[in-house]
Short mmCIF file of C-alpha atoms in Angstrom, two decimals:
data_model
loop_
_atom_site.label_atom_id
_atom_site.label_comp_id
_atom_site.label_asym_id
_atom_site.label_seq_id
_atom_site.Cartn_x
_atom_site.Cartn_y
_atom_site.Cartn_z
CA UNK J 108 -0.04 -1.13 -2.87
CA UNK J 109 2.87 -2.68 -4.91
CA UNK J 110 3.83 -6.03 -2.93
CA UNK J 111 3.01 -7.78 0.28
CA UNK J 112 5.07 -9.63 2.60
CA UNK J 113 4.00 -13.96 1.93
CA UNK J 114 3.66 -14.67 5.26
CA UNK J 115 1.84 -12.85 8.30
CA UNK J 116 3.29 -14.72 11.69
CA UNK J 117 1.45 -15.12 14.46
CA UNK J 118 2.18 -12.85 17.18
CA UNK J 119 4.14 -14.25 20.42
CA UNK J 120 4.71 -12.40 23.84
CA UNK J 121 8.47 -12.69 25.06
CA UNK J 122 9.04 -13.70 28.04
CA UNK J 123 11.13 -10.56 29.59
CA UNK J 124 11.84 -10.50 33.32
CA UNK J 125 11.27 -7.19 35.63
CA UNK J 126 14.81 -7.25 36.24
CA UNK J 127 16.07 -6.63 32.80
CA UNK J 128 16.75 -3.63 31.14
CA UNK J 129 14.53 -2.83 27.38
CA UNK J 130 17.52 -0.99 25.79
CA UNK J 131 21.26 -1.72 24.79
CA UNK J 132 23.98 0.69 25.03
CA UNK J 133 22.48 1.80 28.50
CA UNK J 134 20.53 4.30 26.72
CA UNK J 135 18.00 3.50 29.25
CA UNK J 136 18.20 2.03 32.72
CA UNK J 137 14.39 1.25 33.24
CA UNK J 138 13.46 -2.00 33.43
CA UNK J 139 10.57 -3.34 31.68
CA UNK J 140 8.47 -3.29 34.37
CA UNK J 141 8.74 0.26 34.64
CA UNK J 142 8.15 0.98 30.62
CA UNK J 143 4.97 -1.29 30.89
CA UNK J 144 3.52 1.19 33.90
CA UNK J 145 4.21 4.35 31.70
CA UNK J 146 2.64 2.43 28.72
CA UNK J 147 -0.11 1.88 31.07
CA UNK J 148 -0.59 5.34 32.05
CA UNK J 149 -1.59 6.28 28.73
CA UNK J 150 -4.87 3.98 29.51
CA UNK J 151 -7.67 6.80 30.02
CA UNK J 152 -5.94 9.51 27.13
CA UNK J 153 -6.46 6.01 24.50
CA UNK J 154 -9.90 5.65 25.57
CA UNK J 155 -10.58 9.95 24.74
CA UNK J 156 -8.99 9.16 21.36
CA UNK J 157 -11.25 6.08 21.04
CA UNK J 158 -14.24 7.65 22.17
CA UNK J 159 -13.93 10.82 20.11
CA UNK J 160 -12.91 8.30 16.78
CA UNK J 161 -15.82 5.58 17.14
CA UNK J 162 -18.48 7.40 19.17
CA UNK J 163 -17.89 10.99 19.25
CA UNK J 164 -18.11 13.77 17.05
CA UNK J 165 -15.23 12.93 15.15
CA UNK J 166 -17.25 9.47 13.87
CA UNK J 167 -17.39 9.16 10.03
CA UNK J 168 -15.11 12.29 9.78
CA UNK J 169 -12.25 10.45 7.96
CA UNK J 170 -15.14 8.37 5.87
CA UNK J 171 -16.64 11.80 4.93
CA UNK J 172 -13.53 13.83 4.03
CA UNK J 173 -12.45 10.90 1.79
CA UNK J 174 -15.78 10.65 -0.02
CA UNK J 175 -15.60 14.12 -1.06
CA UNK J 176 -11.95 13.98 -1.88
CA UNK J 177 -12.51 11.07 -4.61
CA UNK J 178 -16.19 12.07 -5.68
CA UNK J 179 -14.83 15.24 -6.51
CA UNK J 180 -11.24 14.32 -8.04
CA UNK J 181 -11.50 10.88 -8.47
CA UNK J 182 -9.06 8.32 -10.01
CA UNK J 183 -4.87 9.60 -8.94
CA UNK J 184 -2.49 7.89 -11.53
CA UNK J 185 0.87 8.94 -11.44
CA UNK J 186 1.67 12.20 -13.30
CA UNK J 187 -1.96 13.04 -13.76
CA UNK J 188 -3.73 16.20 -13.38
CA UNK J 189 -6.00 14.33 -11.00
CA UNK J 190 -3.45 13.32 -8.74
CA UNK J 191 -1.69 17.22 -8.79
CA UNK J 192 -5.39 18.49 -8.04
CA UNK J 193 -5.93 16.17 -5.16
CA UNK J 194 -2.31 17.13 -3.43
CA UNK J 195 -3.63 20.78 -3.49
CA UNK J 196 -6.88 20.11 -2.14
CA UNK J 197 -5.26 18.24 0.47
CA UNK J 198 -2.63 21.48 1.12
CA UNK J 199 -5.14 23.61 1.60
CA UNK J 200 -7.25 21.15 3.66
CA UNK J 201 -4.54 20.27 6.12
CA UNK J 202 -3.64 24.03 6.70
CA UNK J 203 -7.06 24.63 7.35
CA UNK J 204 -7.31 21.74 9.62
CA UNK J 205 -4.80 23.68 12.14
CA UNK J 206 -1.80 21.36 11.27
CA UNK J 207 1.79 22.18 12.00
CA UNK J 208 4.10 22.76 8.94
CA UNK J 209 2.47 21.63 6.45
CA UNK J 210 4.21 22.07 3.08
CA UNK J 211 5.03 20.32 -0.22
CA UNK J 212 8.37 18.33 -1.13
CA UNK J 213 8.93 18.39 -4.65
CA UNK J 214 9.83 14.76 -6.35
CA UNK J 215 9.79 13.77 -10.01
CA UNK J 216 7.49 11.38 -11.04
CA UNK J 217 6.43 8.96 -14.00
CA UNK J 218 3.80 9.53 -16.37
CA UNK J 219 2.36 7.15 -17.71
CA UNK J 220 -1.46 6.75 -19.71
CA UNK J 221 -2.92 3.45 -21.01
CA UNK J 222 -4.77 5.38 -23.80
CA UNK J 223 -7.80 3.22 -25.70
CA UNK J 224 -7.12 -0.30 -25.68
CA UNK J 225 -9.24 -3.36 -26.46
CA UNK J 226 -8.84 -7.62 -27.04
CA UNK J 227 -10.89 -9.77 -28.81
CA UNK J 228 -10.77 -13.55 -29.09
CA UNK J 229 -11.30 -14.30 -32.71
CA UNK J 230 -10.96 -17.69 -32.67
CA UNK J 231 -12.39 -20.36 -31.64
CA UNK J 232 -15.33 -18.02 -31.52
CA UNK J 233 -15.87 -14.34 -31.37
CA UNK J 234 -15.85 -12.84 -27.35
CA UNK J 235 -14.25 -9.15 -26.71
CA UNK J 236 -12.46 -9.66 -23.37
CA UNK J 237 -12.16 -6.80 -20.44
CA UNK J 238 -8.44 -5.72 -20.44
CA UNK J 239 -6.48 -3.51 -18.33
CA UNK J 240 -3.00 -2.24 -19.58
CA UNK J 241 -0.02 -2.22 -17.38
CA UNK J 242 1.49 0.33 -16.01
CA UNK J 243 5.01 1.01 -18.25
CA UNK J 244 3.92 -1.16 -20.90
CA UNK J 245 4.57 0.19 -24.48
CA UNK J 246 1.54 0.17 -27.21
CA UNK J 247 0.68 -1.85 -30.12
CA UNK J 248 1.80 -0.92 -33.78
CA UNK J 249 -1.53 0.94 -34.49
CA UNK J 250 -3.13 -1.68 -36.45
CA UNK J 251 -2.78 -4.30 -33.33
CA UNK J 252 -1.35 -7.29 -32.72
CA UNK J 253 -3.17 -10.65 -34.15
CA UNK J 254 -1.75 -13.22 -32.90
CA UNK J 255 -1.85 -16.86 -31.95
CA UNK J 256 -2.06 -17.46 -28.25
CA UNK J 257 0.16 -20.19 -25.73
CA UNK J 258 -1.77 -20.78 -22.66
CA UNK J 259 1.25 -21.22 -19.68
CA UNK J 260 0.23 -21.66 -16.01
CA UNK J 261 3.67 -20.96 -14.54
CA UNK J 262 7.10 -19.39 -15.41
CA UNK J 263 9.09 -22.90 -15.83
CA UNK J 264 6.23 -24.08 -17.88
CA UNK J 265 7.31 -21.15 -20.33
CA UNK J 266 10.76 -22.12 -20.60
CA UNK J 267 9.47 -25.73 -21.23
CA UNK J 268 7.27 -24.50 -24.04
CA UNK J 269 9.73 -22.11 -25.13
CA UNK J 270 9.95 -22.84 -28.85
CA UNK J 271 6.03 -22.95 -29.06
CA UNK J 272 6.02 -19.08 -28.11
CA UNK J 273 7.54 -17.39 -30.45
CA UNK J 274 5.44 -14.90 -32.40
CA UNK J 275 2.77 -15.48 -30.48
CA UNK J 276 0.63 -13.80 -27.34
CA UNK J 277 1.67 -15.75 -24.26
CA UNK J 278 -1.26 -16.15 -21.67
CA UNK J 279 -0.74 -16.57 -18.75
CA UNK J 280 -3.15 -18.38 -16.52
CA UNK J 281 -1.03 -18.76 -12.68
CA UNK J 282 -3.08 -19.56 -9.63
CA UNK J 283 -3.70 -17.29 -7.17
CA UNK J 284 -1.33 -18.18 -4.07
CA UNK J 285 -0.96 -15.07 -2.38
CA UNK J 286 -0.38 -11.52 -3.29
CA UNK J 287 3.57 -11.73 -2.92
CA UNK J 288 3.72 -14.72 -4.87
CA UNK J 289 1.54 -14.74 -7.69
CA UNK J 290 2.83 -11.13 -8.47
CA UNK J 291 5.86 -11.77 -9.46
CA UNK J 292 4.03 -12.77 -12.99
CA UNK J 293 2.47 -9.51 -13.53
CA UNK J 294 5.70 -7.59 -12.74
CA UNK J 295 7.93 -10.06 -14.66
CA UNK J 296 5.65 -11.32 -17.33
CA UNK J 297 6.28 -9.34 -20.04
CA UNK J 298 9.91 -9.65 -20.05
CA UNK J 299 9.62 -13.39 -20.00
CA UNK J 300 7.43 -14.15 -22.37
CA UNK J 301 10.19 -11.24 -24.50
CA UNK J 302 12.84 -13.77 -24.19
CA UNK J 303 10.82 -16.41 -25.54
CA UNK J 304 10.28 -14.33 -28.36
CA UNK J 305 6.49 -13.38 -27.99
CA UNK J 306 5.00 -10.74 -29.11
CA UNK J 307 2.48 -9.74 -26.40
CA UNK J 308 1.91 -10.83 -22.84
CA UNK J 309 -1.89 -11.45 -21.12
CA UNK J 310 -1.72 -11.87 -17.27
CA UNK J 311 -4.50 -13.49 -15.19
CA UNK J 312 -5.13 -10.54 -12.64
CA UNK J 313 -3.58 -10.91 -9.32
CA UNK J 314 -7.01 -10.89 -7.51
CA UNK J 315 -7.96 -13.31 -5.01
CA UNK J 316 -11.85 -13.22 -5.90
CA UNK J 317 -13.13 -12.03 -9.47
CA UNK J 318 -16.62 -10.84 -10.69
CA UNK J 319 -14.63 -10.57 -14.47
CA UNK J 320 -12.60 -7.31 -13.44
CA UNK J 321 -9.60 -7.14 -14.46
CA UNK J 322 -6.77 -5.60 -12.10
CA UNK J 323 -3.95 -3.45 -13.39
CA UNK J 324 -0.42 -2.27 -11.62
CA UNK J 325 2.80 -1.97 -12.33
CA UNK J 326 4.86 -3.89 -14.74
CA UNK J 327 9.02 -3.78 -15.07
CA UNK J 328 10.76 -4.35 -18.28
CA UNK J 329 14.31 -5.69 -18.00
CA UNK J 330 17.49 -4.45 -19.86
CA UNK J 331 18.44 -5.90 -23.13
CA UNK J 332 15.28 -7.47 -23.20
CA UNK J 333 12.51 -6.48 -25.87
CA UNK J 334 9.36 -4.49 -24.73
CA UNK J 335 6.29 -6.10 -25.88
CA UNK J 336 2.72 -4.78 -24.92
CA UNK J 337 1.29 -6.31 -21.72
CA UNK J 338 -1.95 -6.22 -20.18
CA UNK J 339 -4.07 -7.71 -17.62
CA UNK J 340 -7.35 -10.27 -18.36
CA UNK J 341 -9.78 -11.48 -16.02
CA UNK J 342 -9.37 -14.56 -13.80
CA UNK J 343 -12.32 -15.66 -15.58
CA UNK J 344 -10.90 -15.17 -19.36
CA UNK J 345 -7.49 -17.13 -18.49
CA UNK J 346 -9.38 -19.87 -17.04
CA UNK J 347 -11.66 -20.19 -20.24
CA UNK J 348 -8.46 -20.32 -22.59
CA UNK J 349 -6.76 -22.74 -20.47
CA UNK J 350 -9.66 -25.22 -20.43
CA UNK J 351 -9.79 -24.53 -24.70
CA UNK J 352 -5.90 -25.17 -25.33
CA UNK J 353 -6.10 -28.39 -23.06
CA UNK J 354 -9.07 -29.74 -25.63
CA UNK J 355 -6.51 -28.85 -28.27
CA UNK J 356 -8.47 -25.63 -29.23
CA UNK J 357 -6.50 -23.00 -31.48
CA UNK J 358 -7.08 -19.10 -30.13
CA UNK J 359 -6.07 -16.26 -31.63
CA UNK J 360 -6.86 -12.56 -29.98
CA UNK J 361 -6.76 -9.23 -31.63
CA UNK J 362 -4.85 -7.17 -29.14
CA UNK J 363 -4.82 -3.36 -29.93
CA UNK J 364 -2.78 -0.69 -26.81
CA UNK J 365 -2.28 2.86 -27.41
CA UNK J 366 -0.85 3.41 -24.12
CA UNK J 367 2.16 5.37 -24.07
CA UNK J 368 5.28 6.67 -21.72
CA UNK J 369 5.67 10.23 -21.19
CA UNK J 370 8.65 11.99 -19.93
CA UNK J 371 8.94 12.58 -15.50
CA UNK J 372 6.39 14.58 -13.86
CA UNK J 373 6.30 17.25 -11.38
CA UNK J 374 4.91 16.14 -8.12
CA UNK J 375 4.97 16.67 -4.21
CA UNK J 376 5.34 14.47 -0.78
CA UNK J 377 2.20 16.21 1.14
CA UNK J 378 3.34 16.98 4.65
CA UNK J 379 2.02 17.90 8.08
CA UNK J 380 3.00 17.71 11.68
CA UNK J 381 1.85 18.05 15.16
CA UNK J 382 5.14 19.31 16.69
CA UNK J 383 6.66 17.76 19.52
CA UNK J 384 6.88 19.63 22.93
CA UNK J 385 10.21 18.01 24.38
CA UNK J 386 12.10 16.34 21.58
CA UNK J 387 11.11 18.13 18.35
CA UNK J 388 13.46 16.85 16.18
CA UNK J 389 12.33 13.27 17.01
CA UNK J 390 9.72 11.72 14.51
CA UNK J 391 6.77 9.54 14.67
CA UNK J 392 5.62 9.10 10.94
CA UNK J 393 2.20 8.26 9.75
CA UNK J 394 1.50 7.44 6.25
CA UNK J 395 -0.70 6.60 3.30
CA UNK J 396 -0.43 7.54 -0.40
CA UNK J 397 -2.69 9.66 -2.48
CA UNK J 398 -1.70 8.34 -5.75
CA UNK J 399 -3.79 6.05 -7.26
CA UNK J 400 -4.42 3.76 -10.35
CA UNK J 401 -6.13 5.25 -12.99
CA UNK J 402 -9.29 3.34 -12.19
CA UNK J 403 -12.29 3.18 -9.88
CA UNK J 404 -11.46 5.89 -7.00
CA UNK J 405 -8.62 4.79 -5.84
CA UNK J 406 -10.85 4.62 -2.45
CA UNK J 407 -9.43 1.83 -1.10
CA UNK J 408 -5.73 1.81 -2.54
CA UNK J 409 -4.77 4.03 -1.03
CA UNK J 410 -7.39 6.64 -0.09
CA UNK J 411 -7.97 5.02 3.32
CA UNK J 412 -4.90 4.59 4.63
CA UNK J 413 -4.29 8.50 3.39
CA UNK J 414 -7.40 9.15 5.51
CA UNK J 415 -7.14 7.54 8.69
CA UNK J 416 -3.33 9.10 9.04
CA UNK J 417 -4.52 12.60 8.71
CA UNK J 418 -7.56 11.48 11.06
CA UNK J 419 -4.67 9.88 14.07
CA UNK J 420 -3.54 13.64 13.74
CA UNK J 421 -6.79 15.25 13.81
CA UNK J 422 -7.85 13.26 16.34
CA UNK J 423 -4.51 13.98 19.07
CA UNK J 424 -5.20 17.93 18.08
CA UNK J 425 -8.62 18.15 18.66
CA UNK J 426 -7.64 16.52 21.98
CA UNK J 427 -5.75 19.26 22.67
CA UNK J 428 -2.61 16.49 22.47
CA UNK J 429 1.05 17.51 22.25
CA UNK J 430 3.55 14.58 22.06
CA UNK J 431 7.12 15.03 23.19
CA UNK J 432 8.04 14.01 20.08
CA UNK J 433 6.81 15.12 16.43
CA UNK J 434 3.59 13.66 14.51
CA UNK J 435 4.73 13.97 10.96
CA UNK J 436 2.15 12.88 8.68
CA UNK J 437 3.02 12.18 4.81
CA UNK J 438 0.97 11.77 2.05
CA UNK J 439 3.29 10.05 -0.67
CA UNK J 440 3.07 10.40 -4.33
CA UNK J 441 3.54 7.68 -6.81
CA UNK J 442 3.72 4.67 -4.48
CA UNK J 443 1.80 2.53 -7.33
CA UNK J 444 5.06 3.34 -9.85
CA UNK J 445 7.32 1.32 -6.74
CA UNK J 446 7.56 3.67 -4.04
CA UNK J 447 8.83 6.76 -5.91
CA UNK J 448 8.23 9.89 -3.86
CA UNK J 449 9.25 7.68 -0.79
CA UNK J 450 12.14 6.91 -2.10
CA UNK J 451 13.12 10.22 -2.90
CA UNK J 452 11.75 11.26 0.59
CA UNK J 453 13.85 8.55 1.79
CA UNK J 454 17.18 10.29 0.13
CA UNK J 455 16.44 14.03 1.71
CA UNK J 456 15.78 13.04 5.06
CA UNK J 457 17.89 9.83 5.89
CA UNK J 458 21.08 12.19 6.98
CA UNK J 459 18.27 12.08 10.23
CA UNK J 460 17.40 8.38 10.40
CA UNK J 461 19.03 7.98 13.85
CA UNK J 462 15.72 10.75 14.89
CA UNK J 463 12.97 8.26 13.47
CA UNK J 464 11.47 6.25 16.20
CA UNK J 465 8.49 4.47 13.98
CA UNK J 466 7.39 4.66 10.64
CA UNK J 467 4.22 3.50 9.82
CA UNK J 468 1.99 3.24 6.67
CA UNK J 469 -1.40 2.27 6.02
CA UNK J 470 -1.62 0.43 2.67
CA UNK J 471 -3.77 -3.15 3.24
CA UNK J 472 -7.20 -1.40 3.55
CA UNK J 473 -9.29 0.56 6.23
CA UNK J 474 -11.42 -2.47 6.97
CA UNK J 475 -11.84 -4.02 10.66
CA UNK J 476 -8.26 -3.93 11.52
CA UNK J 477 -7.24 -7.47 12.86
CA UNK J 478 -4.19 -6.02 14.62
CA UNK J 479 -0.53 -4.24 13.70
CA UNK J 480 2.29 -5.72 11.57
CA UNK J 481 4.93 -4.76 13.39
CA UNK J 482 9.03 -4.78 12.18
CA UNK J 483 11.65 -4.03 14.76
CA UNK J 484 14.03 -5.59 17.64
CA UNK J 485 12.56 -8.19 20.00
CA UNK J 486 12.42 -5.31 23.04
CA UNK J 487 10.35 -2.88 20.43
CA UNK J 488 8.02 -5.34 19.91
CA UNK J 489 7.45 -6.35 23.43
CA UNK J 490 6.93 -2.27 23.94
CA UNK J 491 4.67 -2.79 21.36
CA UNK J 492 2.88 -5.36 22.56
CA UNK J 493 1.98 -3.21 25.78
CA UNK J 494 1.00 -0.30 23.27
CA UNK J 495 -1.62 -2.70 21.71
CA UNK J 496 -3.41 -3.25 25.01
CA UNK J 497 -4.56 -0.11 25.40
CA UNK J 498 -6.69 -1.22 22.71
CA UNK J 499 -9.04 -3.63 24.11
CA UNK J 500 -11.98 -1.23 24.62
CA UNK J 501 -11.77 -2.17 20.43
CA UNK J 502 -10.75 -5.75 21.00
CA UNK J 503 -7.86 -5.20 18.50
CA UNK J 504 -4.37 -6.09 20.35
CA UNK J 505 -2.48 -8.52 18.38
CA UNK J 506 1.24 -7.81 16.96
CA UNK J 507 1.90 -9.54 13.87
CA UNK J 508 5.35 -9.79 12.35
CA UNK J 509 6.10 -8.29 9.00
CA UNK J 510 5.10 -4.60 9.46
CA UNK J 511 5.93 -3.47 5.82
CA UNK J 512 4.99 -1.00 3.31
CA UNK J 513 6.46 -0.10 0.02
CA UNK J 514 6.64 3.49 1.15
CA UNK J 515 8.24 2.64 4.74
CA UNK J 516 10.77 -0.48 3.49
CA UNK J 517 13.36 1.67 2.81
CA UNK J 518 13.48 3.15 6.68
CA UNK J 519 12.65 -0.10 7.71
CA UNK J 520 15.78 -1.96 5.91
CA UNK J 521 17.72 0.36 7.33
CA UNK J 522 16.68 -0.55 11.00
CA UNK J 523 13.80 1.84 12.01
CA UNK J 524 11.14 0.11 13.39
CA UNK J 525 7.79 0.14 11.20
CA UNK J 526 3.94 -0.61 11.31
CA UNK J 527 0.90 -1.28 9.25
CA UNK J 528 -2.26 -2.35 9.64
CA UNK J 529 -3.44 -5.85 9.38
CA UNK J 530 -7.25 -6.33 8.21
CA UNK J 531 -9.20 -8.67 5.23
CA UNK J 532 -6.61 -9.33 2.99
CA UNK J 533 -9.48 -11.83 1.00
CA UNK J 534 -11.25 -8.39 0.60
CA UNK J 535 -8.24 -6.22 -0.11
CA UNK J 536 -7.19 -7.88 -3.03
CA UNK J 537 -10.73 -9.09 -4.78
CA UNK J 538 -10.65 -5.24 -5.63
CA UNK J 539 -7.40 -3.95 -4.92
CA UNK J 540 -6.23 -2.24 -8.60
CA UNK J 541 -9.60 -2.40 -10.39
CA UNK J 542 -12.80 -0.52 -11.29
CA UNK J 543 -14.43 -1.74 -8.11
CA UNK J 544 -12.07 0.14 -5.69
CA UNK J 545 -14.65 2.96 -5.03
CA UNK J 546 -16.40 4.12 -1.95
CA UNK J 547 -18.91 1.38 -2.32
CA UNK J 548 -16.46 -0.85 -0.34
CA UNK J 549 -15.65 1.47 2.26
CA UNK J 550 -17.70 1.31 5.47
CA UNK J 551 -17.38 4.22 7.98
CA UNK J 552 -17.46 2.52 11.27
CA UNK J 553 -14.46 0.18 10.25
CA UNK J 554 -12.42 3.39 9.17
CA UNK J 555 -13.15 5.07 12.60
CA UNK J 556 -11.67 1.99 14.34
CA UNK J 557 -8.70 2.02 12.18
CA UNK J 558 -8.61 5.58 12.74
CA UNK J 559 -8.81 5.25 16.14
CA UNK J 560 -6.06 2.27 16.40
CA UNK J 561 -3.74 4.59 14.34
CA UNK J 562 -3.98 7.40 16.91
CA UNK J 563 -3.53 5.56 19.62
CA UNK J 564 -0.24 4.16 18.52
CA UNK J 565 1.30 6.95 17.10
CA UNK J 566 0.16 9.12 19.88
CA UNK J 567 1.74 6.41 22.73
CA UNK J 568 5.27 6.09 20.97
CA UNK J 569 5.67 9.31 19.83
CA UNK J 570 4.90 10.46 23.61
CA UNK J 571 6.84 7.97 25.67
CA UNK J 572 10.14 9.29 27.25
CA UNK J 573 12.48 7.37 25.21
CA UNK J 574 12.46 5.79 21.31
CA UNK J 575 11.24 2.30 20.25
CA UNK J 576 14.91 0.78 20.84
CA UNK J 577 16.28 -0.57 17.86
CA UNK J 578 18.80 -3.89 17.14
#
């Protein structure tokens, strides 16, 4: 998951009178009281899908098929063997699953490999430091980079320190605010501390709890500006240098990279449907990514939220389910690298946006959802509002603003309605891009509710008589 929306509103209920209509353009005449008694209907097929995701057979199922997917392949990084084997394994396991259509959509991809890299603090004493390359940066001159290092805590203090900074590693040592904010210094860091004249760039990792891992992702260089090598450090590391250069201390790091940029890969969108019985052409799409950084399991990021949208689909078949509308189910590639496949995804299949009633993408963890981050018109969200009831045998109902995901924004800015799932964000990010996003932090009962909340939606909308209305 690349970036995060700052703030997650509070969900409000509008205040919509029986009388009034829930579409423009008199695409529908039904008032709203009428929409909330078909939304109601769906009451006892939400509790099967519940049932059958939390207590029936199908209980661990998603937890199960993703442990063997990542034990077995582990780590996904963009233009990797890895992540090629795992988009086969998941063809094959999504035909043999009984899904509709399911094929591969070629995209081009980066390739990118950090190669050996190390950093050791030299002076004022002698400590090798965990370090995590970013993804894009360029290597070190084979010998390394020795360097003196200036210790910033924000961009402006940079520019205030500006003449300090040249020829040396700039450190940077930002709080941690929130995701959206405080990445903007690993994505931007390099080429700042380039136009300063440095020679290297260390980023505190974006991380809002740290047991010294360091967290990697995706960094952008800028035009006309010089690439320099960049890398993550540990929350704990920046902290210890910032507490030395405010006594004065002088530190100088050894930094060697041998990461490297390789020309586009070959890749695929992974895709599979549960086709709709009245109005095919019409698409409900549920989505995770099965790329992955190139360490821990990629479990987490974004082998979850892969999981439990393959599992709403399994669940609705197994049910013997049909929507009037079409269950499309995509597994994107290179989400990590800014929403690649998507994008291209995005260019094929926009000449049919006017057929895409929700988009939705799982990319925030498979924890205990606390509800769905929903972005659409005021009348889509009061529609989904009555979805989200159907939900209280799970006591998860609540519509949050900002429904976003890297993969979806591009539907999304163009005025499709979109969802994701809301859960511990505290949790999500103390491992979110580091060795510790393995299975160890995935628990099976909170993926079945997730699962289960995933069905339920995309089963409701894609099966009501008319589209999520749109502004």
């Amino acid at each position: 998951m690349k970036f995060l929306l700052t703030f997650i509103g509070v969900f409000h209920l509008l205040s919509l009178n029986s009388g009034k209509t829930i579409c423009k353009n008199d695409i529908s005449q039904r008032t709203f009281q009428e929409i909330k008694e078909e939304i109601a209907s769906y009451g006892d097929v939400a509790k099967e899908i519940i049932n059958l995701a939390v207590y029936g057979k199908a209980q661990n199922r998603s937890y199960d098929r993703l442990a063997l997917l990542v034990d077995t392949v582990g780590p996904r990084p963009s233009g990797s063997k890895n992540l090629e084997k795992a988009i086969q394994i998941m063809y094959q396991n999504l035909q043999e699953d009984g899904l509709e259509n399911v094929h591969l959509e070629p995209v081009k991809i980066p390739h990118w490999e950090r190669g050996e890299e190390f950093a050791v603090m030299l002076v004022p004493r002698i400590h090798k430091m965990a370090i995590l390359g970013l993804g894009s940066s360029i290597g070190t001159p084979p010998e390394g980079i020795t360097a003196e290092v200036l210790v910033v805590t924000s961009f402006e203090e940079l520019q205030r320190r500006a003449p300090e900074a040249r020829g040396k590693i700039v450190v940077y040592n930002q709080p941690y605010i929130n995701y959206a904010t405080t990445v903007q210094y690993r994505v931007q860091g390099a080429a700042e501390a380039a136009k300063v004249g440095a020679l290297a760039s260390l980023i505190r990792s974006v991380a809002s709890f740290s047991i010294y891992s360091p967290h990697t992702g995706v960094q952008e260089y800028q035009d006309g500006v010089p690439k320099i090598p960049t890398a993550c450090i540990t929350v704990e590391d920046a902290e210890m240098m910032s507490r030395m250069a405010s006594r004065g201390n002088k530190i100088v790091i050894q930094l060697k990279m041998g990461a490297k940029n390789y020309p586009d890969a070959d890749s695929f969108n992974t895709v599979a449907e549960i086709i709709g019985s009245k109005y095919p052409e019409q698409v409900v799409l549920v989505s995770g990514h099965l790329d992955s950084w190139d360490v821990g399991q990629g479990a987490m990021d974004d082998g979850g939220g892969a999981f439990i949208s393959w599992e709403a689909l399994s669940l609705i078949k197994d049910l013997g389910l049909r929507p009037k509308r079409t269950l499309r189910l995509v597994l994107w590639t290179a989400e990590e690298q800014g929403g690649v496949g998507a994008f291209q995804y995005y260019q094929l299949h926009k000449a049919n946006i006017s057929n895409y009633s929700l988009v939705m993408e799982s990319d925030l963890g498979t924890f205990l959802p606390s509800g769905l981050q929903f972005t659409g018109s005021e009348k889509a969200r009061a529609i989904m509002e009555e979805v989200m009831r159907l939900l209280q045998p799970v006591n998860i109902t609540q519509v949050f603003r900002a429904g976003e995901g890297t993969d979806i924004n591009f539907w999304i800015q163009a005025g499709v309605p979109g969802a994701s799932l809301l859960d511990d964000l505290y949790k999500y990010f103390s491992f979110h891009h580091s060795h510790g996003d393995t299975m160890t932090i995935m628990d099976a009962k909170q993926m079945n509710v997730a699962a289960a909340v995933w069905a339920v939606v995309s089963y409701v909308i894609a099966d009501m008589e008319e589209m999520l209305p749109r502004s």
